[in-house]
Amino acid sequence: MSIKKNYGFNLLNSLLNIVFPIVTFPYAARILSPEGIGEAQFIFSLAQYFAILAAFGIPIYGVKAIAEVKHNKELLSKVTTELLVILSMLVAVVLGVYSLVIINIPDLNANWPAHAIAGSIIFLTVFNVDWFFSGTEQFKILALRSALVKGLSLIILFTFVKTQQDTLEYLFFLVFLYIGNYLLNFLFLFRSIKISFAKIEVSRHFKPLLPIFAMIVATTIYTTLDTVMLGFLNDEKEVGFYTSAVKLAKVSIPVLTSMGVVMIPRATKYAQEKNMAGQLSLYGKSFSFLVLLAIPMSFGIFLLNKEAILIFSGPLFLEAVSDVRILAFLPLLIGLGHLISFQILIPHNKNRSIFYATLIGMFVFLILSITLIPSMGSTGAAIANTATELIVTIGYCIFVPSHILKALPWKAIYKALVSVVLFIPIVFSLQELLKGNPILIFSLSIITCGTSYFLIQHLLFKEELIKEIMITMKKKIYGS
């Protein structure tokens, strides 16, 4: 399947990942309040951390390993079986450790039924084989499966979460989003491979997996345990504020990273073939795409923080406005980090470099969190998160080969920054004229700012990606 078709299906999946929280979180937030959201998110994040540990880096390593053998069905089945065996062993170990943690910490043991529900995502991690479908470039399956599970999840949310006491029901809704995908994954998997334990070589994967796992351990400290640390060092209400701000700041990230997910198998292929021209072309397209969208998204979130919180979470979450301002540029930082690590460093076998960058980020996050969270709550967590993502992304850049780094179209950043300058007078004017109407301010700002941005990019800077989009749309409309 072509990159365009793969990207189309992956974009559909990414758009679903954007639309879904926009529909579900405002409903849940208004019913459960910051405390209810905070309680459910704390429990879920703790289990999610253990699930990530159980996965042992296979969601990252697996894409590359599968991409290398996807054209040989026998090898494809062999590698898949080996990775599933590793997953099964680790899930058993990690689930045991998780159970001991819940049993031996009184505050957690007091709510053990909720932790048991959340723990099901650890048990079913063995069925999480997205890496197989990404490596074989079967993005259509991932998109359609995601749509089905999200549809069923909506039914669960709107049917069972009705009052402020329905925290357990909301937790099950969060868990089902994962386990629904996992179970469907496995059903589709057997259409492509045959599980066979003959002549498998499990041990050969541990050497390349260990650096990735180390990187994952470091990364999840500041991407998943941030919520858990906030819950331990402060309270559930602060977790609720932080959750609202993070979901809002990160809502656009699936679209920004969707291009990268599609490019990983192709980048791996070009790296193996030492096709530098092909690599630079892929990196250039991904970088231009990321910058074109991430900078206006980040500025938009920063300028419309209050309106966004009122629409997305409701007036009870207004204390999260300052957190949103701090987290507003996460789309750009995480997008760049994803591009550099997954498309450049991993295909070039620089897993150790990624580990060093994330290890530094982990220590920065821990120091800032322990220092700031007890007194500043969610705002302290937001500062720690943003500072860490900035440092990690800079660290990634340091390890990129200089000829690749120089070849990236850095002028795209300058063009995007110039193009967003008009956002400031547009948003401030609408906020002054339409006081008390956050929906109208937000809607008109998005339309006006978006139009001005893409006109400047197209007419002044002659942006190639916009030209390509317009040509594609013209062909679709006129059939030529």
Coordinates of C-alpha atoms in Angstrom, one line a residue:
M1 CA 0.0 0.0 0.0
S2 CA 1.3 3.5 -0.9
I3 CA 2.5 6.0 1.7
K4 CA -0.5 8.3 0.8
K5 CA -3.1 5.5 1.4
N6 CA -1.3 4.4 4.6
Y7 CA -1.2 8.0 5.8
G8 CA -4.9 8.4 4.9
F9 CA -5.9 5.5 7.1
N10 CA -3.5 6.5 9.9
L11 CA -4.8 10.1 9.6
L12 CA -8.4 8.7 10.0
N13 CA -7.2 6.9 13.1
S14 CA -5.5 10.1 14.4
L15 CA -8.6 12.2 13.7
L16 CA -10.7 9.7 15.7
N17 CA -8.2 10.1 18.5
I18 CA -8.7 13.8 18.4
V19 CA -12.5 13.9 18.1
F20 CA -13.1 11.2 20.7
P21 CA -11.7 13.1 23.8
I22 CA -13.4 16.3 22.5
V23 CA -16.7 14.5 22.7
T24 CA -16.2 12.4 25.8
F25 CA -14.1 14.4 28.2
P26 CA -16.4 17.5 28.4
Y27 CA -19.3 15.1 29.3
A28 CA -17.3 13.2 31.9
A29 CA -15.7 16.4 33.4
R30 CA -19.1 18.1 33.9
I31 CA -20.5 15.0 35.7
L32 CA -17.6 13.8 37.8
S33 CA -16.0 17.2 38.7
P34 CA -12.2 17.6 39.1
E35 CA -12.1 15.2 42.1
G36 CA -13.8 12.4 40.2
I37 CA -11.7 12.8 37.1
G38 CA -8.6 13.0 39.2
E39 CA -9.4 9.8 41.1
A40 CA -10.1 7.7 38.0
Q41 CA -7.1 9.1 36.1
F42 CA -4.7 8.4 39.0
I43 CA -5.8 4.8 39.2
F44 CA -5.7 4.3 35.5
S45 CA -2.3 6.0 35.1
L46 CA -0.8 3.7 37.8
A47 CA -2.0 0.6 35.9
Q48 CA -0.9 2.1 32.6
Y49 CA 2.6 2.6 33.9
F50 CA 2.9 -1.1 34.7
A51 CA 1.4 -2.1 31.4
I52 CA 4.0 0.0 29.6
L53 CA 6.7 -1.8 31.6
A54 CA 5.2 -5.2 30.7
A55 CA 5.3 -4.3 27.0
F56 CA 9.2 -4.0 27.4
G57 CA 9.6 -1.7 24.5
I58 CA 8.1 -4.1 22.0
P59 CA 5.6 -1.5 20.7
I60 CA 8.6 0.4 19.4
Y61 CA 11.1 -2.4 18.6
G62 CA 8.3 -4.6 17.1
V63 CA 7.6 -2.1 14.3
K64 CA 11.2 -2.2 13.0
A65 CA 11.6 -6.0 13.6
I66 CA 8.4 -6.8 11.7
A67 CA 9.1 -4.3 8.9
E68 CA 12.4 -6.1 8.2
V69 CA 10.7 -9.5 7.6
K70 CA 7.3 -8.5 6.4
H71 CA 7.8 -9.9 2.9
N72 CA 8.8 -13.4 4.2
K73 CA 5.7 -15.1 5.8
E74 CA 7.7 -17.8 7.5
L75 CA 10.1 -15.3 9.2
L76 CA 7.2 -12.9 9.9
S77 CA 5.4 -15.7 11.8
K78 CA 8.6 -16.6 13.6
V79 CA 9.5 -13.1 14.8
T80 CA 5.9 -12.4 15.8
T81 CA 5.8 -15.6 17.9
E82 CA 9.1 -14.7 19.6
L83 CA 7.9 -11.3 20.6
L84 CA 4.6 -12.7 21.9
V85 CA 6.5 -15.2 24.0
I86 CA 8.5 -12.3 25.5
L87 CA 5.3 -10.3 26.2
S88 CA 3.6 -13.3 27.9
M89 CA 6.5 -13.8 30.3
L90 CA 6.8 -10.2 31.2
V91 CA 3.1 -9.7 31.6
A92 CA 3.1 -12.5 34.2
V93 CA 6.0 -10.9 36.2
V94 CA 4.7 -7.3 36.0
L95 CA 1.1 -8.3 37.0
G96 CA 2.5 -10.0 40.1
V97 CA 4.5 -6.9 41.0
Y98 CA 1.4 -4.7 40.4
S99 CA -0.7 -6.9 42.7
L100 CA 1.9 -6.7 45.5
V101 CA 2.0 -2.9 45.2
I102 CA -1.8 -2.7 45.5
I103 CA -1.9 -5.2 48.4
N104 CA 0.9 -3.6 50.4
I105 CA 0.1 0.2 50.1
P106 CA -2.9 0.9 52.4
D107 CA -4.2 3.9 50.4
L108 CA -4.3 1.7 47.2
N109 CA -5.6 -1.4 48.9
A110 CA -8.5 0.6 50.2
N111 CA -9.8 0.9 46.7
W112 CA -8.6 -2.5 45.4
P113 CA -11.7 -3.2 43.1
A114 CA -10.9 -0.1 41.0
H115 CA -7.2 -1.1 40.8
A116 CA -8.2 -4.6 39.8
I117 CA -10.3 -3.2 36.9
A118 CA -7.5 -1.0 35.8
G119 CA -5.0 -3.9 36.1
S120 CA -6.8 -5.7 33.3
I121 CA -4.9 -3.6 30.8
I122 CA -1.7 -5.2 32.2
F123 CA -3.0 -8.7 31.8
L124 CA -4.2 -8.0 28.2
T125 CA -1.0 -6.2 27.1
V126 CA 0.1 -9.5 25.5
F127 CA -2.7 -8.9 23.0
N128 CA -1.5 -5.4 22.1
V129 CA 0.0 -6.1 18.7
D130 CA -0.3 -2.7 17.0
W131 CA 3.4 -3.0 16.3
F132 CA 2.6 -5.9 13.9
F133 CA 0.1 -4.0 11.9
S134 CA 2.3 -0.9 11.8
G135 CA 5.3 -2.9 10.7
T136 CA 3.3 -4.7 7.9
E137 CA 1.7 -1.3 7.0
Q138 CA -1.9 -2.5 7.6
F139 CA -3.1 0.8 8.8
K140 CA -6.6 0.2 7.5
I141 CA -7.2 -2.5 10.1
L142 CA -5.9 -0.2 12.9
A143 CA -8.2 2.6 11.8
L144 CA -11.4 0.5 11.4
R145 CA -10.7 -1.3 14.7
S146 CA -10.2 1.9 16.5
A147 CA -13.5 3.3 15.1
L148 CA -15.4 0.3 16.3
V149 CA -14.0 0.3 19.8
K150 CA -14.5 4.0 20.2
G151 CA -18.2 3.6 19.2
L152 CA -18.7 0.9 21.8
S153 CA -16.9 3.0 24.4
L154 CA -19.3 5.9 23.7
I155 CA -22.2 3.7 24.5
I156 CA -20.5 2.6 27.8
L157 CA -19.8 6.2 28.8
F158 CA -23.2 7.7 28.0
T159 CA -25.1 4.7 29.4
F160 CA -23.3 4.2 32.8
V161 CA -21.7 7.5 33.7
K162 CA -24.7 9.5 35.0
T163 CA -23.8 10.9 38.4
Q164 CA -20.8 12.3 40.3
Q165 CA -20.5 8.9 42.1
D166 CA -19.9 7.0 38.8
T167 CA -16.1 7.1 39.1
L168 CA -15.8 3.3 38.8
E169 CA -17.9 3.3 35.6
Y170 CA -15.7 6.0 34.1
L171 CA -12.6 4.0 35.0
F172 CA -14.1 1.0 33.1
F173 CA -14.7 3.2 30.1
L174 CA -11.0 4.2 30.1
V175 CA -9.9 0.6 30.4
F176 CA -12.3 -0.6 27.7
L177 CA -10.6 1.7 25.2
Y178 CA -7.5 -0.4 25.6
I179 CA -8.7 -3.9 26.1
G180 CA -11.2 -3.6 23.3
N181 CA -8.4 -2.7 20.9
Y182 CA -6.2 -5.4 22.2
L183 CA -8.8 -8.2 21.8
L184 CA -9.7 -7.2 18.2
N185 CA -6.0 -7.0 17.4
F186 CA -5.5 -10.6 18.2
L187 CA -8.4 -11.7 16.1
F188 CA -7.0 -9.9 13.0
L189 CA -3.5 -11.1 13.7
F190 CA -4.2 -14.7 12.9
R191 CA -5.3 -13.7 9.4
S192 CA -1.7 -12.7 8.6
I193 CA 0.5 -15.2 10.5
K194 CA 0.6 -18.7 12.0
I195 CA 1.8 -19.0 15.6
S196 CA 4.5 -21.7 15.8
F197 CA 7.0 -22.4 18.6
A198 CA 9.3 -24.5 16.4
K199 CA 12.8 -23.1 16.0
I200 CA 12.0 -19.8 17.8
E201 CA 14.9 -17.8 19.2
V202 CA 13.5 -15.6 21.9
S203 CA 16.9 -14.6 23.4
R204 CA 18.1 -12.8 20.3
H205 CA 15.7 -10.0 20.9
F206 CA 16.8 -9.0 24.4
K207 CA 19.9 -7.2 23.4
P208 CA 18.2 -4.7 21.0
L209 CA 15.2 -4.5 23.4
L210 CA 17.1 -3.6 26.6
P211 CA 18.1 -0.1 25.5
I212 CA 14.6 0.6 24.2
F213 CA 13.1 -0.7 27.5
A214 CA 15.5 1.5 29.5
M215 CA 14.4 4.4 27.4
I216 CA 10.8 3.6 28.0
V217 CA 11.3 3.4 31.7
A218 CA 12.9 6.8 31.7
T219 CA 10.3 8.3 29.3
T220 CA 7.2 7.0 31.2
I221 CA 8.4 8.6 34.4
Y222 CA 7.5 12.0 32.9
T223 CA 4.8 10.9 30.4
T224 CA 2.7 8.6 32.5
L225 CA 3.9 8.7 36.2
D226 CA 3.4 12.5 36.2
T227 CA -0.2 12.0 37.1
V228 CA 0.7 9.3 39.7
M229 CA 3.3 11.5 41.3
L230 CA 0.9 14.5 41.4
G231 CA -1.7 12.2 43.2
F232 CA 0.9 11.0 45.8
L233 CA 2.5 14.5 46.3
N234 CA -0.7 16.5 46.3
D235 CA -4.4 15.5 45.9
E236 CA -7.0 14.1 43.4
K237 CA -8.4 17.6 42.7
E238 CA -5.0 18.8 41.4
V239 CA -4.8 15.6 39.3
G240 CA -8.2 16.5 37.8
F241 CA -7.0 20.0 36.9
Y242 CA -3.7 18.6 35.4
T243 CA -5.6 15.9 33.5
S244 CA -7.8 18.5 31.9
A245 CA -4.9 20.7 30.9
V246 CA -2.8 17.8 29.5
K247 CA -5.7 16.3 27.5
L248 CA -6.4 19.8 26.0
A249 CA -2.7 20.5 25.2
K250 CA -2.2 17.0 23.7
V251 CA -5.4 16.7 21.8
S252 CA -3.7 17.5 18.4
I253 CA -0.7 15.3 18.9
P254 CA -2.1 12.2 17.1
V255 CA -2.4 14.1 13.9
L256 CA 1.2 15.5 14.3
T257 CA 2.7 12.0 14.9
S258 CA 0.5 10.2 12.3
M259 CA 2.9 11.0 9.5
G260 CA 5.8 9.6 11.5
V261 CA 4.0 6.3 12.3
V262 CA 3.5 5.7 8.5
M263 CA 7.1 6.7 7.7
I264 CA 8.8 4.4 10.2
P265 CA 8.8 1.2 8.0
R266 CA 9.9 3.2 5.0
A267 CA 12.6 5.0 7.0
T268 CA 13.8 1.6 8.3
K269 CA 14.0 0.3 4.7
Y270 CA 15.9 3.3 3.4
A271 CA 18.3 3.1 6.4
Q272 CA 19.0 -0.6 5.7
E273 CA 19.6 0.1 2.0
K274 CA 21.8 3.2 2.9
N275 CA 19.5 5.2 0.6
M276 CA 20.4 8.7 1.9
A277 CA 18.4 10.5 -0.8
G278 CA 15.3 8.6 0.2
Q279 CA 15.9 9.2 3.9
L280 CA 16.4 12.9 3.5
S281 CA 13.2 13.2 1.4
L282 CA 11.2 11.4 4.1
Y283 CA 12.7 13.5 6.9
G284 CA 12.1 16.7 5.0
K285 CA 8.4 16.0 4.3
S286 CA 7.8 14.9 7.9
F287 CA 9.5 17.9 9.3
S288 CA 7.7 20.4 7.1
F289 CA 4.3 18.7 7.9
L290 CA 5.0 18.8 11.6
V291 CA 6.1 22.5 11.7
L292 CA 3.3 23.6 9.4
L293 CA 0.6 22.3 11.8
A294 CA 2.3 22.2 15.3
I295 CA 3.2 25.9 15.5
P296 CA -0.3 27.3 14.8
M297 CA -1.8 24.6 17.0
S298 CA 0.5 25.5 19.9
F299 CA -0.1 29.3 19.6
G300 CA -3.8 28.7 19.3
I301 CA -3.9 26.7 22.5
F302 CA -1.8 29.4 24.3
L303 CA -4.0 32.3 23.2
L304 CA -7.3 30.6 23.7
N305 CA -6.5 28.8 27.0
K306 CA -9.5 30.1 29.0
E307 CA -12.1 29.6 26.3
A308 CA -10.7 26.1 25.6
I309 CA -11.0 25.1 29.3
L310 CA -14.5 26.4 29.6
I311 CA -15.6 24.5 26.5
F312 CA -13.6 21.4 27.0
S313 CA -13.9 20.9 30.8
G314 CA -16.4 23.5 32.2
P315 CA -16.1 26.3 34.8
L316 CA -15.1 23.9 37.6
F317 CA -11.8 23.5 35.9
L318 CA -10.9 27.2 35.4
E319 CA -7.9 26.8 37.8
A320 CA -6.3 24.7 35.0
V321 CA -6.0 27.8 32.7
S322 CA -2.4 28.6 33.8
D323 CA -1.5 24.9 33.3
V324 CA -2.8 25.1 29.7
R325 CA -0.6 28.1 29.0
I326 CA 2.5 26.2 30.3
L327 CA 1.7 23.0 28.4
A328 CA 0.6 24.8 25.1
F329 CA 3.8 24.1 23.2
L330 CA 3.8 20.4 23.9
P331 CA 2.5 19.6 20.4
L332 CA 5.6 21.1 18.9
L333 CA 8.0 19.6 21.4
I334 CA 6.5 16.1 21.4
G335 CA 6.0 16.2 17.6
L336 CA 9.7 17.0 17.0
G337 CA 10.8 14.5 19.6
H338 CA 8.7 11.8 17.9
L339 CA 10.0 12.6 14.5
I340 CA 13.7 12.6 15.5
S341 CA 13.6 9.5 17.7
F342 CA 11.3 7.2 15.7
Q343 CA 12.1 8.2 12.1
I344 CA 15.8 9.1 12.4
L345 CA 17.5 7.7 15.5
I346 CA 15.8 4.3 15.8
P347 CA 16.2 3.3 12.1
H348 CA 19.9 4.2 12.4
N349 CA 20.2 2.0 15.5
K350 CA 20.8 4.9 17.9
N351 CA 18.7 3.5 20.7
R352 CA 21.4 4.2 23.2
S353 CA 21.4 7.9 22.2
I354 CA 17.6 8.0 22.8
F355 CA 18.2 6.4 26.2
Y356 CA 20.7 9.0 27.3
A357 CA 18.4 11.9 26.3
T358 CA 15.4 10.4 28.1
L359 CA 17.5 9.6 31.1
I360 CA 18.5 13.2 31.5
G361 CA 14.9 14.2 31.0
M362 CA 13.8 11.7 33.7
F363 CA 16.2 13.2 36.3
V364 CA 15.1 16.8 35.4
F365 CA 11.4 15.8 35.7
L366 CA 11.9 14.1 39.1
I367 CA 13.9 17.0 40.5
L368 CA 11.3 19.6 39.3
S369 CA 8.3 17.5 40.3
I370 CA 9.6 16.8 43.9
T371 CA 10.5 20.5 44.2
L372 CA 7.4 22.1 42.7
I373 CA 4.4 19.8 43.0
P374 CA 3.9 19.9 46.8
S375 CA 3.6 23.7 46.8
M376 CA 2.3 24.4 43.3
G377 CA 0.2 21.3 42.5
S378 CA -0.9 20.9 38.9
T379 CA 1.0 24.0 37.8
G380 CA 4.3 22.5 39.2
A381 CA 3.6 19.3 37.2
A382 CA 2.9 21.3 34.1
I383 CA 6.3 23.2 34.4
A384 CA 8.1 19.9 35.0
N385 CA 6.4 18.3 32.0
T386 CA 7.2 21.1 29.6
A387 CA 10.7 21.6 30.7
T388 CA 11.4 17.9 30.5
E389 CA 10.0 17.6 26.9
L390 CA 12.2 20.6 25.8
I391 CA 15.4 19.1 27.3
V392 CA 14.7 15.7 25.8
T393 CA 14.0 17.0 22.3
I394 CA 17.2 19.1 22.4
G395 CA 19.0 15.9 23.5
Y396 CA 17.6 14.0 20.6
C397 CA 18.8 16.7 18.2
I398 CA 22.4 16.5 19.6
F399 CA 22.6 12.8 18.6
V400 CA 21.2 13.2 15.0
P401 CA 24.0 12.9 12.4
S402 CA 25.1 16.4 11.4
H403 CA 24.5 15.9 7.7
I404 CA 20.8 14.9 8.4
L405 CA 20.3 17.7 10.9
K406 CA 21.6 20.3 8.4
A407 CA 19.4 18.9 5.6
L408 CA 16.1 19.5 7.5
P409 CA 14.1 22.4 6.2
W410 CA 14.6 24.7 9.3
K411 CA 13.2 27.7 7.4
A412 CA 9.8 26.1 7.8
I413 CA 9.9 27.2 11.5
Y414 CA 10.6 30.9 10.5
K415 CA 7.7 30.8 8.0
A416 CA 5.3 29.3 10.5
L417 CA 6.3 31.9 13.2
V418 CA 5.8 34.8 10.8
S419 CA 2.4 33.3 9.7
V420 CA 1.1 33.1 13.3
V421 CA 1.8 36.8 14.2
L422 CA -1.7 37.8 13.1
F423 CA -3.2 35.4 15.7
I424 CA -2.5 37.9 18.5
P425 CA -4.6 40.8 17.2
I426 CA -7.3 38.5 15.9
V427 CA -7.8 36.6 19.2
F428 CA -7.4 39.7 21.5
S429 CA -10.0 41.6 19.4
L430 CA -12.5 38.8 19.4
Q431 CA -12.0 38.3 23.2
E432 CA -12.7 42.0 23.7
L433 CA -15.7 42.2 21.4
L434 CA -17.4 38.9 22.4
K435 CA -16.8 38.8 26.2
G436 CA -18.8 36.1 27.9
N437 CA -19.2 33.9 24.8
P438 CA -16.3 31.4 24.9
I439 CA -17.8 29.2 22.1
L440 CA -18.2 32.0 19.7
I441 CA -14.7 33.5 20.5
F442 CA -13.1 30.0 20.1
S443 CA -14.9 29.2 16.9
L444 CA -14.3 32.5 15.1
S445 CA -10.7 32.6 16.3
I446 CA -10.0 29.1 14.8
I447 CA -11.7 30.0 11.5
T448 CA -10.1 33.5 11.2
C449 CA -6.6 32.5 12.4
G450 CA -6.6 29.3 10.4
T451 CA -7.6 31.1 7.2
S452 CA -5.0 33.9 7.7
Y453 CA -2.3 31.3 8.5
F454 CA -2.8 29.2 5.4
L455 CA -3.2 32.2 3.1
I456 CA 0.1 33.6 4.3
Q457 CA 1.8 30.2 3.9
H458 CA 0.4 29.7 0.4
L459 CA 0.6 33.2 -1.0
L460 CA 3.7 34.6 0.7
F461 CA 5.8 31.5 1.3
K462 CA 4.5 29.3 -1.5
E463 CA 4.4 26.3 0.9
E464 CA 4.8 23.1 -1.1
L465 CA 2.7 20.9 1.2
I466 CA -0.3 23.3 0.8
K467 CA 0.2 23.2 -3.0
E468 CA 0.2 19.4 -2.9
I469 CA -3.0 19.3 -0.8
M470 CA -4.8 21.8 -3.2
I471 CA -3.7 19.7 -6.2
T472 CA -5.0 16.5 -4.6
M473 CA -8.3 18.1 -3.7
K474 CA -8.7 19.5 -7.2
K475 CA -8.1 16.1 -8.7
K476 CA -10.7 14.6 -6.3
I477 CA -13.3 17.2 -7.2
Y478 CA -12.7 17.4 -11.0
G479 CA -11.5 13.8 -11.4
S480 CA -8.3 14.8 -13.3

